[in-house]
Amino acid sequence: MDFKGFADMFKPMTCIMSVEKFEDGSFGNIRIVTGNDTYINAMQYYESMGPHDIFTQGFIPDSPYERYIPKDLNFEEYCYRCAILGEQLHTYIKPERFDCWLNLTMMPLVSDKENIGYCTYSQEITQEVDASKMTDIAPDIAGAVLNTCIKMSKSDDFSKSMNDVIIGIRELCDSDHCCILLTDHNTRKCTVLCENFKSNSKRTPMNDYLDEDFFDIAESWNDTIAGSTCIIIKDKQEWEVLKERNPQWYESLKSADVESIVLFPLRSGHEVLGYIWATDFDADRTVKIKETLELTTFFVSAHIANHLLFKRMEVMSSIDILTGILNRNAMNNRIDDICAGRGNVENVGIVFADLNGLKRVNDKEGHFAGDMLLKNAALVLQKEFEGCEIYRAGGDEFMIIAADMAETQLEKHVEGLKAVASDPSGVCFAVGICYDNAMNIKKAMRIADERMYANKEEFYKKHPEIAR
């Protein structure tokens, strides 16, 4: 067959792929037989741009595809299913290795060779995502993705909605275990966001694996995916590739008796938020699972990114940047909740602790020394009032809320504070305390504040040399 002439009949960038078939049903070499002029010219163009772009060498007919792009198990799966199994395939993806979106179509061709299958491979390249192409999918895939989006949006409880999502994804894959794991590259820790098991599963919960070394394994997954959209391991050939790429993870999966796994990164821009995977899934539905999860993870990643951003903003709005303890905004919100009966608190102890001598330190030693004094003051309060809510009310003033703590226990905490924070040359507090019913929290605050100022007056009478 005149493959070059046939390829030249296509307007889009198109090549002809060949796949070597073995008697046991596996496959061998996958080659780019030829391509139309648009395809070949593109290869030569990208060659001139350097080795970090899509293609690295000029086109040589009938070459192994790895000559032009890194080995990609997903690409091989598509070539095999199209050229050997005769499936018509289409996908719209952005592999991590490419800084562009690919609209891919593959069509099987009749072969006159018993051990070789052929297919066309056409692609369109765009720098920006095309929403119309992203939604041009089969109805069952669209339904599954829409169902996931509805689950994420129908509840204000983020954890509950994500649990519903992971149940749906596990059922879609008919897998033994499905999990979303978040990765924090600053702390180098992993946390399980949600997971779900088949009813008869003997899998161990992921939290049992999350020791201090597990982040190293999770960090290696990105290189194992090798610039593709995901990694799918389900047969002997793919397990051998995984063994070569990531022997540590390979041994971990084998020791857990995992027979197959599909793993997708969850990305927000260039940041990896975590990973979602399903183990021991229905291998007969591999392509459908891959296509569904490619789009599903796009929305799941966005939902998780928005949640994490909201949590970061919430922390920023409630934490005092200098001392790391709760700020006045958080204090006011907590008081409002308690007054409105949302705090689930019956009795409350209020302690006001005002730092003595801060102005003297700022004037004589500078504001850096004053800031260090405030930080040390916060550390003292955290140590002496462990389990209580500690707020920087403003300036040199701190407030402690002891919810449903026995009054005698709170008084012991205050005595402990006075014992370690009464030296005028270091951290030294004027302290006021009041204990009352939670509904009277504002009255308790007023009384504790008055007692604190009375204690402060006594301090400055004893130490007139210290400027206020």
CSV table of C-alpha atoms in Angstrom, one decimal:
chain,number,residue,atom,x,y,z
A,1,MET,CA,0.0,0.0,0.0
A,2,ASP,CA,1.2,3.5,-0.8
A,3,PHE,CA,1.1,4.8,2.8
A,4,LYS,CA,2.7,8.1,1.9
A,5,GLY,CA,0.2,8.8,-0.7
A,6,PHE,CA,-2.7,7.8,1.6
A,7,ALA,CA,-1.3,10.0,4.4
A,8,ASP,CA,-1.1,12.9,2.0
A,9,MET,CA,-4.8,12.8,1.5
A,10,PHE,CA,-5.4,14.0,5.1
A,11,LYS,CA,-5.5,17.8,5.7
A,12,PRO,CA,-4.6,17.6,9.5
A,13,MET,CA,-1.2,16.6,10.6
A,14,THR,CA,-1.3,12.8,10.1
A,15,CYS,CA,1.0,9.8,10.2
A,16,ILE,CA,0.6,6.0,9.7
A,17,MET,CA,1.5,3.8,12.7
A,18,SER,CA,2.4,0.1,12.6
A,19,VAL,CA,2.1,-2.2,15.6
A,20,GLU,CA,3.8,-5.6,15.8
A,21,LYS,CA,1.5,-8.3,17.1
A,22,PHE,CA,2.6,-11.5,18.9
A,23,GLU,CA,0.8,-14.8,19.1
A,24,ASP,CA,0.1,-14.5,22.8
A,25,GLY,CA,-1.8,-11.2,22.2
A,26,SER,CA,0.9,-8.9,23.3
A,27,PHE,CA,2.7,-6.4,21.0
A,28,GLY,CA,6.2,-5.4,20.2
A,29,ASN,CA,7.6,-2.5,18.2
A,30,ILE,CA,5.4,0.5,17.4
A,31,ARG,CA,6.7,2.5,14.5
A,32,ILE,CA,5.8,5.7,12.6
A,33,VAL,CA,5.7,4.3,9.0
A,34,THR,CA,5.3,7.7,7.3
A,35,GLY,CA,3.4,10.9,7.5
A,36,ASN,CA,1.9,13.6,5.3
A,37,ASP,CA,3.9,16.7,4.5
A,38,THR,CA,2.3,18.7,7.3
A,39,TYR,CA,3.4,16.0,9.8
A,40,ILE,CA,7.0,15.7,8.5
A,41,ASN,CA,7.5,19.4,8.3
A,42,ALA,CA,6.3,19.8,11.8
A,43,MET,CA,8.9,17.3,13.0
A,44,GLN,CA,11.6,19.2,11.2
A,45,TYR,CA,10.4,22.5,12.6
A,46,TYR,CA,10.4,21.2,16.2
A,47,GLU,CA,13.8,19.7,15.6
A,48,SER,CA,15.2,23.2,14.9
A,49,MET,CA,13.8,24.5,18.2
A,50,GLY,CA,16.0,22.2,20.3
A,51,PRO,CA,15.8,18.9,22.2
A,52,HIS,CA,13.3,20.2,24.9
A,53,ASP,CA,10.4,20.5,22.4
A,54,ILE,CA,8.1,17.9,21.0
A,55,PHE,CA,10.4,16.3,18.5
A,56,THR,CA,14.2,16.0,18.7
A,57,GLN,CA,15.2,14.5,15.3
A,58,GLY,CA,14.3,14.8,11.7
A,59,PHE,CA,11.9,12.3,10.3
A,60,ILE,CA,13.1,8.9,9.2
A,61,PRO,CA,10.4,6.6,7.8
A,62,ASP,CA,9.5,3.4,9.7
A,63,SER,CA,11.3,4.4,12.8
A,64,PRO,CA,10.3,3.4,16.4
A,65,TYR,CA,8.1,6.1,17.8
A,66,GLU,CA,10.5,6.5,20.8
A,67,ARG,CA,12.9,8.1,18.4
A,68,TYR,CA,10.7,11.2,18.5
A,69,ILE,CA,8.8,11.2,21.8
A,70,PRO,CA,9.6,9.5,25.2
A,71,LYS,CA,8.1,6.0,25.8
A,72,ASP,CA,4.5,6.5,26.7
A,73,LEU,CA,2.4,3.5,27.9
A,74,ASN,CA,-0.9,5.3,27.2
A,75,PHE,CA,0.1,6.1,23.7
A,76,GLU,CA,1.1,2.5,23.1
A,77,GLU,CA,-2.2,1.3,24.5
A,78,TYR,CA,-4.1,3.5,22.0
A,79,CYS,CA,-1.9,2.3,19.1
A,80,TYR,CA,-2.5,-1.3,20.1
A,81,ARG,CA,-6.3,-0.9,20.5
A,82,CYS,CA,-6.6,0.9,17.2
A,83,ALA,CA,-4.2,-1.0,14.9
A,84,ILE,CA,-4.7,-4.5,16.4
A,85,LEU,CA,-8.1,-4.5,18.0
A,86,GLY,CA,-9.7,-2.2,15.3
A,87,GLU,CA,-11.1,0.4,17.7
A,88,GLN,CA,-11.7,4.0,16.5
A,89,LEU,CA,-10.3,6.3,19.1
A,90,HIS,CA,-10.4,10.0,19.9
A,91,THR,CA,-9.1,12.0,22.8
A,92,TYR,CA,-8.3,15.7,23.7
A,93,ILE,CA,-5.5,16.0,26.2
A,94,LYS,CA,-2.6,18.1,27.5
A,95,PRO,CA,0.3,15.8,28.3
A,96,GLU,CA,2.6,17.4,30.9
A,97,ARG,CA,5.6,17.1,28.7
A,98,PHE,CA,4.0,19.3,26.0
A,99,ASP,CA,3.1,23.0,26.5
A,100,CYS,CA,0.0,22.6,24.3
A,101,TRP,CA,-3.3,20.8,23.9
A,102,LEU,CA,-3.6,17.8,21.5
A,103,ASN,CA,-6.7,16.8,19.7
A,104,LEU,CA,-6.0,13.2,18.6
A,105,THR,CA,-7.9,10.9,16.3
A,106,MET,CA,-6.9,7.3,15.4
A,107,MET,CA,-8.5,5.1,12.8
A,108,PRO,CA,-7.7,1.4,12.1
A,109,LEU,CA,-6.5,0.3,8.7
A,110,VAL,CA,-6.7,-3.0,6.9
A,111,SER,CA,-3.4,-4.9,7.0
A,112,ASP,CA,-2.0,-7.4,4.5
A,113,LYS,CA,0.4,-8.7,7.1
A,114,GLU,CA,-0.7,-11.2,9.7
A,115,ASN,CA,1.6,-10.0,12.5
A,116,ILE,CA,1.4,-6.2,11.7
A,117,GLY,CA,-1.5,-3.8,12.3
A,118,TYR,CA,-1.8,-0.3,11.0
A,119,CYS,CA,-3.7,2.8,11.9
A,120,THR,CA,-3.8,6.5,11.1
A,121,TYR,CA,-2.8,9.0,13.8
A,122,SER,CA,-4.0,12.6,13.2
A,123,GLN,CA,-3.5,15.5,15.6
A,124,GLU,CA,-4.3,19.2,15.9
A,125,ILE,CA,-2.1,21.3,18.3
A,126,THR,CA,-3.4,24.4,20.1
A,127,GLN,CA,-1.7,26.5,22.8
A,128,GLU,CA,-5.0,27.2,24.6
A,129,VAL,CA,-7.7,24.8,25.7
A,130,ASP,CA,-10.7,24.6,23.4
A,131,ALA,CA,-13.8,24.0,25.6
A,132,SER,CA,-15.8,22.7,22.7
A,133,LYS,CA,-13.3,19.9,22.1
A,134,MET,CA,-13.1,19.1,25.8
A,135,THR,CA,-16.9,18.5,25.9
A,136,ASP,CA,-17.0,16.6,22.6
A,137,ILE,CA,-17.2,13.2,24.3
A,138,ALA,CA,-19.4,10.1,24.5
A,139,PRO,CA,-22.7,10.5,26.4
A,140,ASP,CA,-21.8,8.0,29.0
A,141,ILE,CA,-18.5,9.7,29.8
A,142,ALA,CA,-20.2,13.1,29.8
A,143,GLY,CA,-22.8,11.7,32.2
A,144,ALA,CA,-20.1,10.3,34.6
A,145,VAL,CA,-18.2,13.6,34.6
A,146,LEU,CA,-21.4,15.6,35.2
A,147,ASN,CA,-22.4,13.3,38.0
A,148,THR,CA,-19.0,14.0,39.7
A,149,CYS,CA,-19.4,17.7,39.3
A,150,ILE,CA,-22.9,17.6,40.9
A,151,LYS,CA,-21.6,15.6,43.8
A,152,MET,CA,-18.8,18.2,44.4
A,153,SER,CA,-21.3,21.1,44.3
A,154,LYS,CA,-24.3,19.8,46.1
A,155,SER,CA,-22.8,20.0,49.6
A,156,ASP,CA,-21.1,22.7,51.6
A,157,ASP,CA,-19.2,19.9,53.5
A,158,PHE,CA,-16.1,19.5,51.4
A,159,SER,CA,-15.1,16.2,53.0
A,160,LYS,CA,-18.5,14.7,52.5
A,161,SER,CA,-18.7,15.8,48.9
A,162,MET,CA,-15.3,14.3,48.1
A,163,ASN,CA,-16.2,11.0,49.8
A,164,ASP,CA,-19.2,10.9,47.5
A,165,VAL,CA,-17.0,11.6,44.5
A,166,ILE,CA,-14.5,8.8,45.4
A,167,ILE,CA,-17.3,6.3,45.8
A,168,GLY,CA,-18.6,7.2,42.3
A,169,ILE,CA,-15.1,6.9,40.8
A,170,ARG,CA,-14.4,3.6,42.4
A,171,GLU,CA,-17.7,2.2,41.1
A,172,LEU,CA,-17.0,3.6,37.7
A,173,CYS,CA,-13.7,1.8,37.6
A,174,ASP,CA,-15.1,-1.3,39.3
A,175,SER,CA,-11.9,-1.2,41.3
A,176,ASP,CA,-10.9,-2.7,44.6
A,177,HIS,CA,-9.7,0.5,46.2
A,178,CYS,CA,-9.8,4.2,45.1
A,179,CYS,CA,-8.1,7.0,46.9
A,180,ILE,CA,-7.2,10.7,46.6
A,181,LEU,CA,-3.9,11.6,48.3
A,182,LEU,CA,-2.8,15.2,48.8
A,183,THR,CA,0.9,16.1,48.7
A,184,ASP,CA,2.3,19.1,50.6
A,185,HIS,CA,5.8,19.9,49.1
A,186,ASN,CA,6.5,22.5,51.8
A,187,THR,CA,6.1,20.0,54.7
A,188,ARG,CA,6.9,17.0,52.6
A,189,LYS,CA,3.9,15.2,53.9
A,190,CYS,CA,1.0,13.3,52.4
A,191,THR,CA,-2.6,13.3,53.7
A,192,VAL,CA,-5.5,11.1,52.6
A,193,LEU,CA,-8.4,13.3,51.4
A,194,CYS,CA,-10.8,10.4,50.8
A,195,GLU,CA,-10.7,6.7,49.9
A,196,ASN,CA,-13.2,3.9,49.3
A,197,PHE,CA,-13.0,0.1,49.2
A,198,LYS,CA,-15.0,-2.6,47.5
A,199,SER,CA,-17.2,-4.4,50.0
A,200,ASN,CA,-15.0,-7.5,50.0
A,201,SER,CA,-11.7,-5.7,49.8
A,202,LYS,CA,-8.8,-6.8,52.0
A,203,ARG,CA,-6.8,-3.7,51.2
A,204,THR,CA,-5.1,-1.8,54.1
A,205,PRO,CA,-6.2,1.9,54.6
A,206,MET,CA,-3.7,4.3,53.1
A,207,ASN,CA,-3.1,6.0,56.5
A,208,ASP,CA,-1.3,2.8,57.6
A,209,TYR,CA,1.3,3.5,54.8
A,210,LEU,CA,1.9,7.2,55.5
A,211,ASP,CA,5.2,7.1,57.4
A,212,GLU,CA,7.8,9.8,57.2
A,213,ASP,CA,9.3,8.2,54.1
A,214,PHE,CA,6.2,7.9,52.0
A,215,PHE,CA,6.4,11.3,50.5
A,216,ASP,CA,9.6,10.2,48.7
A,217,ILE,CA,7.5,7.5,46.9
A,218,ALA,CA,4.7,10.0,46.1
A,219,GLU,CA,7.3,12.5,44.8
A,220,SER,CA,8.6,9.8,42.4
A,221,TRP,CA,5.2,9.3,40.7
A,222,ASN,CA,5.6,12.4,38.6
A,223,ASP,CA,8.8,11.1,36.9
A,224,THR,CA,7.2,7.7,36.5
A,225,ILE,CA,4.2,9.2,34.6
A,226,ALA,CA,7.0,10.6,32.4
A,227,GLY,CA,5.2,13.6,30.9
A,228,SER,CA,2.0,11.7,30.0
A,229,THR,CA,-1.5,12.4,31.5
A,230,CYS,CA,-1.4,9.4,33.8
A,231,ILE,CA,0.1,5.9,34.2
A,232,ILE,CA,-1.9,2.7,33.7
A,233,ILE,CA,-0.3,-0.6,34.7
A,234,LYS,CA,-2.3,-3.8,34.0
A,235,ASP,CA,-0.3,-6.3,32.1
A,236,LYS,CA,3.2,-7.9,32.2
A,237,GLN,CA,4.8,-5.5,29.7
A,238,GLU,CA,3.6,-2.5,31.7
A,239,TRP,CA,4.7,-4.0,35.0
A,240,GLU,CA,8.2,-4.4,33.5
A,241,VAL,CA,8.3,-0.8,32.4
A,242,LEU,CA,7.2,0.3,35.9
A,243,LYS,CA,9.9,-2.0,37.5
A,244,GLU,CA,12.5,-0.3,35.3
A,245,ARG,CA,11.3,3.3,35.9
A,246,ASN,CA,10.4,3.1,39.6
A,247,PRO,CA,11.6,-0.1,41.4
A,248,GLN,CA,10.7,1.1,44.8
A,249,TRP,CA,7.1,1.8,43.9
A,250,TYR,CA,7.0,-1.4,41.9
A,251,GLU,CA,8.0,-3.4,45.0
A,252,SER,CA,5.5,-1.6,47.2
A,253,LEU,CA,2.6,-2.4,44.8
A,254,LYS,CA,3.7,-6.0,44.4
A,255,SER,CA,4.0,-6.5,48.2
A,256,ALA,CA,0.4,-5.2,48.5
A,257,ASP,CA,-0.7,-7.7,45.8
A,258,VAL,CA,-1.9,-5.0,43.5
A,259,GLU,CA,-2.7,-6.5,40.1
A,260,SER,CA,-3.5,-3.3,38.2
A,261,ILE,CA,-3.5,0.5,38.9
A,262,VAL,CA,-4.5,3.7,37.1
A,263,LEU,CA,-3.0,6.8,38.6
A,264,PHE,CA,-3.6,10.4,37.7
A,265,PRO,CA,-1.9,13.5,39.0
A,266,LEU,CA,-4.1,16.3,40.3
A,267,ARG,CA,-2.7,19.6,39.0
A,268,SER,CA,-3.4,23.2,39.4
A,269,GLY,CA,-1.3,25.0,36.8
A,270,HIS,CA,2.1,23.5,37.2
A,271,GLU,CA,1.6,22.6,40.9
A,272,VAL,CA,0.9,19.0,41.8
A,273,LEU,CA,-1.8,19.0,44.5
A,274,GLY,CA,-1.9,15.2,44.8
A,275,TYR,CA,-2.9,12.0,43.1
A,276,ILE,CA,-6.0,9.9,42.5
A,277,TRP,CA,-5.8,6.2,41.8
A,278,ALA,CA,-7.8,3.0,41.5
A,279,THR,CA,-6.3,-0.4,42.0
A,280,ASP,CA,-7.5,-3.7,40.5
A,281,PHE,CA,-9.9,-2.0,38.1
A,282,ASP,CA,-11.8,-3.5,35.2
A,283,ALA,CA,-9.1,-3.8,32.5
A,284,ASP,CA,-11.6,-4.4,29.7
A,285,ARG,CA,-12.8,-0.8,30.2
A,286,THR,CA,-9.3,0.7,30.3
A,287,VAL,CA,-9.8,3.3,27.5
A,288,LYS,CA,-13.2,4.3,28.9
A,289,ILE,CA,-11.8,4.7,32.4
A,290,LYS,CA,-8.8,6.7,31.1
A,291,GLU,CA,-11.0,9.1,29.0
A,292,THR,CA,-13.4,9.6,31.9
A,293,LEU,CA,-10.8,10.2,34.5
A,294,GLU,CA,-8.8,12.6,32.2
A,295,LEU,CA,-11.8,15.0,32.2
A,296,THR,CA,-13.0,14.2,35.8
A,297,THR,CA,-9.6,15.0,37.3
A,298,PHE,CA,-9.7,18.4,35.5
A,299,PHE,CA,-12.7,19.4,37.6
A,300,VAL,CA,-11.7,17.5,40.7
A,301,SER,CA,-8.3,19.3,40.7
A,302,ALA,CA,-10.0,22.7,40.3
A,303,HIS,CA,-12.4,21.9,43.2
A,304,ILE,CA,-9.5,20.9,45.5
A,305,ALA,CA,-7.4,23.9,44.5
A,306,ASN,CA,-10.3,26.2,45.3
A,307,HIS,CA,-10.8,24.5,48.7
A,308,LEU,CA,-7.1,24.8,49.5
A,309,LEU,CA,-7.0,28.4,48.5
A,310,PHE,CA,-10.1,29.1,50.7
A,311,LYS,CA,-8.4,27.4,53.6
A,312,ARG,CA,-5.2,29.4,53.1
A,313,MET,CA,-7.2,32.6,53.0
A,314,GLU,CA,-9.1,31.5,56.1
A,315,VAL,CA,-5.8,30.9,57.9
A,316,MET,CA,-4.4,34.2,56.7
A,317,SER,CA,-7.5,36.0,58.0
A,318,SER,CA,-7.4,34.3,61.4
A,319,ILE,CA,-3.6,34.0,62.2
A,320,ASP,CA,-1.4,36.7,63.6
A,321,ILE,CA,1.5,36.8,61.2
A,322,LEU,CA,4.1,37.8,63.9
A,323,THR,CA,3.3,35.4,66.7
A,324,GLY,CA,1.5,32.6,64.8
A,325,ILE,CA,-1.4,32.5,67.2
A,326,LEU,CA,-5.0,33.4,66.5
A,327,ASN,CA,-5.7,37.1,65.7
A,328,ARG,CA,-8.4,39.6,66.7
A,329,ASN,CA,-10.5,38.7,63.7
A,330,ALA,CA,-10.6,35.0,64.7
A,331,MET,CA,-11.3,36.1,68.3
A,332,ASN,CA,-14.3,38.3,67.3
A,333,ASN,CA,-15.7,35.4,65.1
A,334,ARG,CA,-15.4,33.0,68.0
A,335,ILE,CA,-17.1,35.3,70.4
A,336,ASP,CA,-19.9,35.9,68.0
A,337,ASP,CA,-20.4,32.1,67.6
A,338,ILE,CA,-20.5,31.6,71.3
A,339,CYS,CA,-23.0,34.4,71.8
A,340,ALA,CA,-25.2,32.9,69.0
A,341,GLY,CA,-25.1,29.5,70.7
A,342,ARG,CA,-23.0,28.0,67.9
A,343,GLY,CA,-20.0,27.4,70.0
A,344,ASN,CA,-21.2,24.3,71.9
A,345,VAL,CA,-19.9,25.8,75.1
A,346,GLU,CA,-21.6,25.9,78.5
A,347,ASN,CA,-19.1,27.7,80.7
A,348,VAL,CA,-16.2,29.9,79.7
A,349,GLY,CA,-13.1,31.2,81.3
A,350,ILE,CA,-11.6,34.5,80.0
A,351,VAL,CA,-8.0,35.6,80.7
A,352,PHE,CA,-6.6,38.9,79.5
A,353,ALA,CA,-2.8,39.1,79.6
A,354,ASP,CA,-1.1,42.4,78.7
A,355,LEU,CA,2.6,42.4,78.1
A,356,ASN,CA,4.4,44.8,80.4
A,357,GLY,CA,7.3,46.9,79.2
A,358,LEU,CA,7.0,46.5,75.5
A,359,LYS,CA,7.3,50.3,74.9
A,360,ARG,CA,10.6,50.4,76.9
A,361,VAL,CA,12.0,47.6,74.7
A,362,ASN,CA,10.9,49.2,71.5
A,363,ASP,CA,12.4,52.6,72.5
A,364,LYS,CA,15.7,51.3,73.9
A,365,GLU,CA,16.4,48.2,71.8
A,366,GLY,CA,14.4,48.7,68.6
A,367,HIS,CA,11.2,47.2,67.2
A,368,PHE,CA,13.0,44.0,66.2
A,369,ALA,CA,13.6,43.3,69.9
A,370,GLY,CA,10.0,44.3,70.6
A,371,ASP,CA,8.8,41.8,68.0
A,372,MET,CA,11.0,39.1,69.6
A,373,LEU,CA,9.5,39.9,73.0
A,374,LEU,CA,5.9,39.5,71.5
A,375,LYS,CA,6.9,36.1,69.9
A,376,ASN,CA,8.3,34.9,73.2
A,377,ALA,CA,5.2,36.1,75.1
A,378,ALA,CA,3.0,34.1,72.7
A,379,LEU,CA,5.2,31.0,73.3
A,380,VAL,CA,4.9,31.3,77.0
A,381,LEU,CA,1.1,31.6,76.7
A,382,GLN,CA,0.9,28.5,74.5
A,383,LYS,CA,2.9,26.5,77.0
A,384,GLU,CA,1.0,27.6,80.1
A,385,PHE,CA,-2.5,27.4,78.5
A,386,GLU,CA,-2.1,24.3,76.4
A,387,GLY,CA,-5.5,23.2,75.1
A,388,CYS,CA,-7.0,26.7,75.3
A,389,GLU,CA,-7.7,29.2,72.6
A,390,ILE,CA,-5.0,31.9,72.5
A,391,TYR,CA,-5.5,35.2,70.7
A,392,ARG,CA,-3.5,38.3,70.1
A,393,ALA,CA,-6.2,40.9,70.7
A,394,GLY,CA,-4.0,43.7,69.5
A,395,GLY,CA,-0.7,45.4,70.2
A,396,ASP,CA,0.7,43.9,73.5
A,397,GLU,CA,-2.6,42.5,74.6
A,398,PHE,CA,-3.6,38.8,74.5
A,399,MET,CA,-6.8,37.0,75.4
A,400,ILE,CA,-7.3,33.3,76.3
A,401,ILE,CA,-10.6,31.5,76.0
A,402,ALA,CA,-10.9,28.4,78.1
A,403,ALA,CA,-14.1,26.6,77.0
A,404,ASP,CA,-15.7,24.2,79.5
A,405,MET,CA,-12.6,24.0,81.6
A,406,ALA,CA,-13.1,23.7,85.4
A,407,GLU,CA,-12.6,27.1,87.1
A,408,THR,CA,-10.1,25.6,89.5
A,409,GLN,CA,-8.1,24.2,86.6
A,410,LEU,CA,-8.1,27.6,84.9
A,411,GLU,CA,-6.9,29.3,88.1
A,412,LYS,CA,-3.9,26.8,88.2
A,413,HIS,CA,-3.0,27.8,84.6
A,414,VAL,CA,-3.1,31.5,85.6
A,415,GLU,CA,-0.9,30.9,88.7
A,416,GLY,CA,1.5,29.0,86.4
A,417,LEU,CA,1.7,32.0,84.1
A,418,LYS,CA,2.3,34.4,87.0
A,419,ALA,CA,5.1,32.2,88.2
A,420,VAL,CA,7.0,32.3,84.9
A,421,ALA,CA,6.1,35.7,83.6
A,422,SER,CA,6.6,38.2,86.4
A,423,ASP,CA,10.2,39.3,85.8
A,424,PRO,CA,10.2,42.9,84.4
A,425,SER,CA,13.4,42.2,82.5
A,426,GLY,CA,11.8,39.5,80.4
A,427,VAL,CA,8.3,38.3,79.5
A,428,CYS,CA,6.1,39.9,82.1
A,429,PHE,CA,2.2,40.0,82.0
A,430,ALA,CA,-0.5,41.9,83.8
A,431,VAL,CA,-3.3,39.4,84.1
A,432,GLY,CA,-7.1,39.5,84.7
A,433,ILE,CA,-9.4,36.5,84.9
A,434,CYS,CA,-13.2,35.9,84.9
A,435,TYR,CA,-15.2,32.7,84.8
A,436,ASP,CA,-18.9,32.6,83.8
A,437,ASN,CA,-21.7,31.0,81.8
A,438,ALA,CA,-20.9,31.1,78.1
A,439,MET,CA,-23.9,33.2,77.3
A,440,ASN,CA,-22.3,35.9,79.5
A,441,ILE,CA,-19.0,35.8,77.6
A,442,LYS,CA,-18.9,39.6,76.9
A,443,LYS,CA,-19.6,40.4,80.5
A,444,ALA,CA,-16.8,38.0,81.5
A,445,MET,CA,-14.5,39.8,79.0
A,446,ARG,CA,-15.3,43.2,80.5
A,447,ILE,CA,-14.6,42.0,84.0
A,448,ALA,CA,-11.3,40.2,83.1
A,449,ASP,CA,-10.2,43.3,81.2
A,450,GLU,CA,-10.9,45.5,84.2
A,451,ARG,CA,-9.0,43.1,86.5
A,452,MET,CA,-6.1,43.0,84.1
A,453,TYR,CA,-5.8,46.9,84.0
A,454,ALA,CA,-6.0,46.9,87.8
A,455,ASN,CA,-3.1,44.4,87.9
A,456,LYS,CA,-1.2,46.6,85.4
A,457,GLU,CA,-1.6,49.7,87.6
A,458,GLU,CA,-0.1,47.8,90.5
A,459,PHE,CA,2.8,46.7,88.3
A,460,TYR,CA,3.7,50.2,87.2
A,461,LYS,CA,3.4,51.5,90.8
A,462,LYS,CA,6.0,48.9,91.8
A,463,HIS,CA,8.2,49.7,88.8
A,464,PRO,CA,7.9,53.4,88.0
A,465,GLU,CA,11.2,53.3,86.1
A,466,ILE,CA,9.5,51.3,83.3
A,467,ALA,CA,7.8,53.5,80.8
A,468,ARG,CA,4.3,52.6,79.7
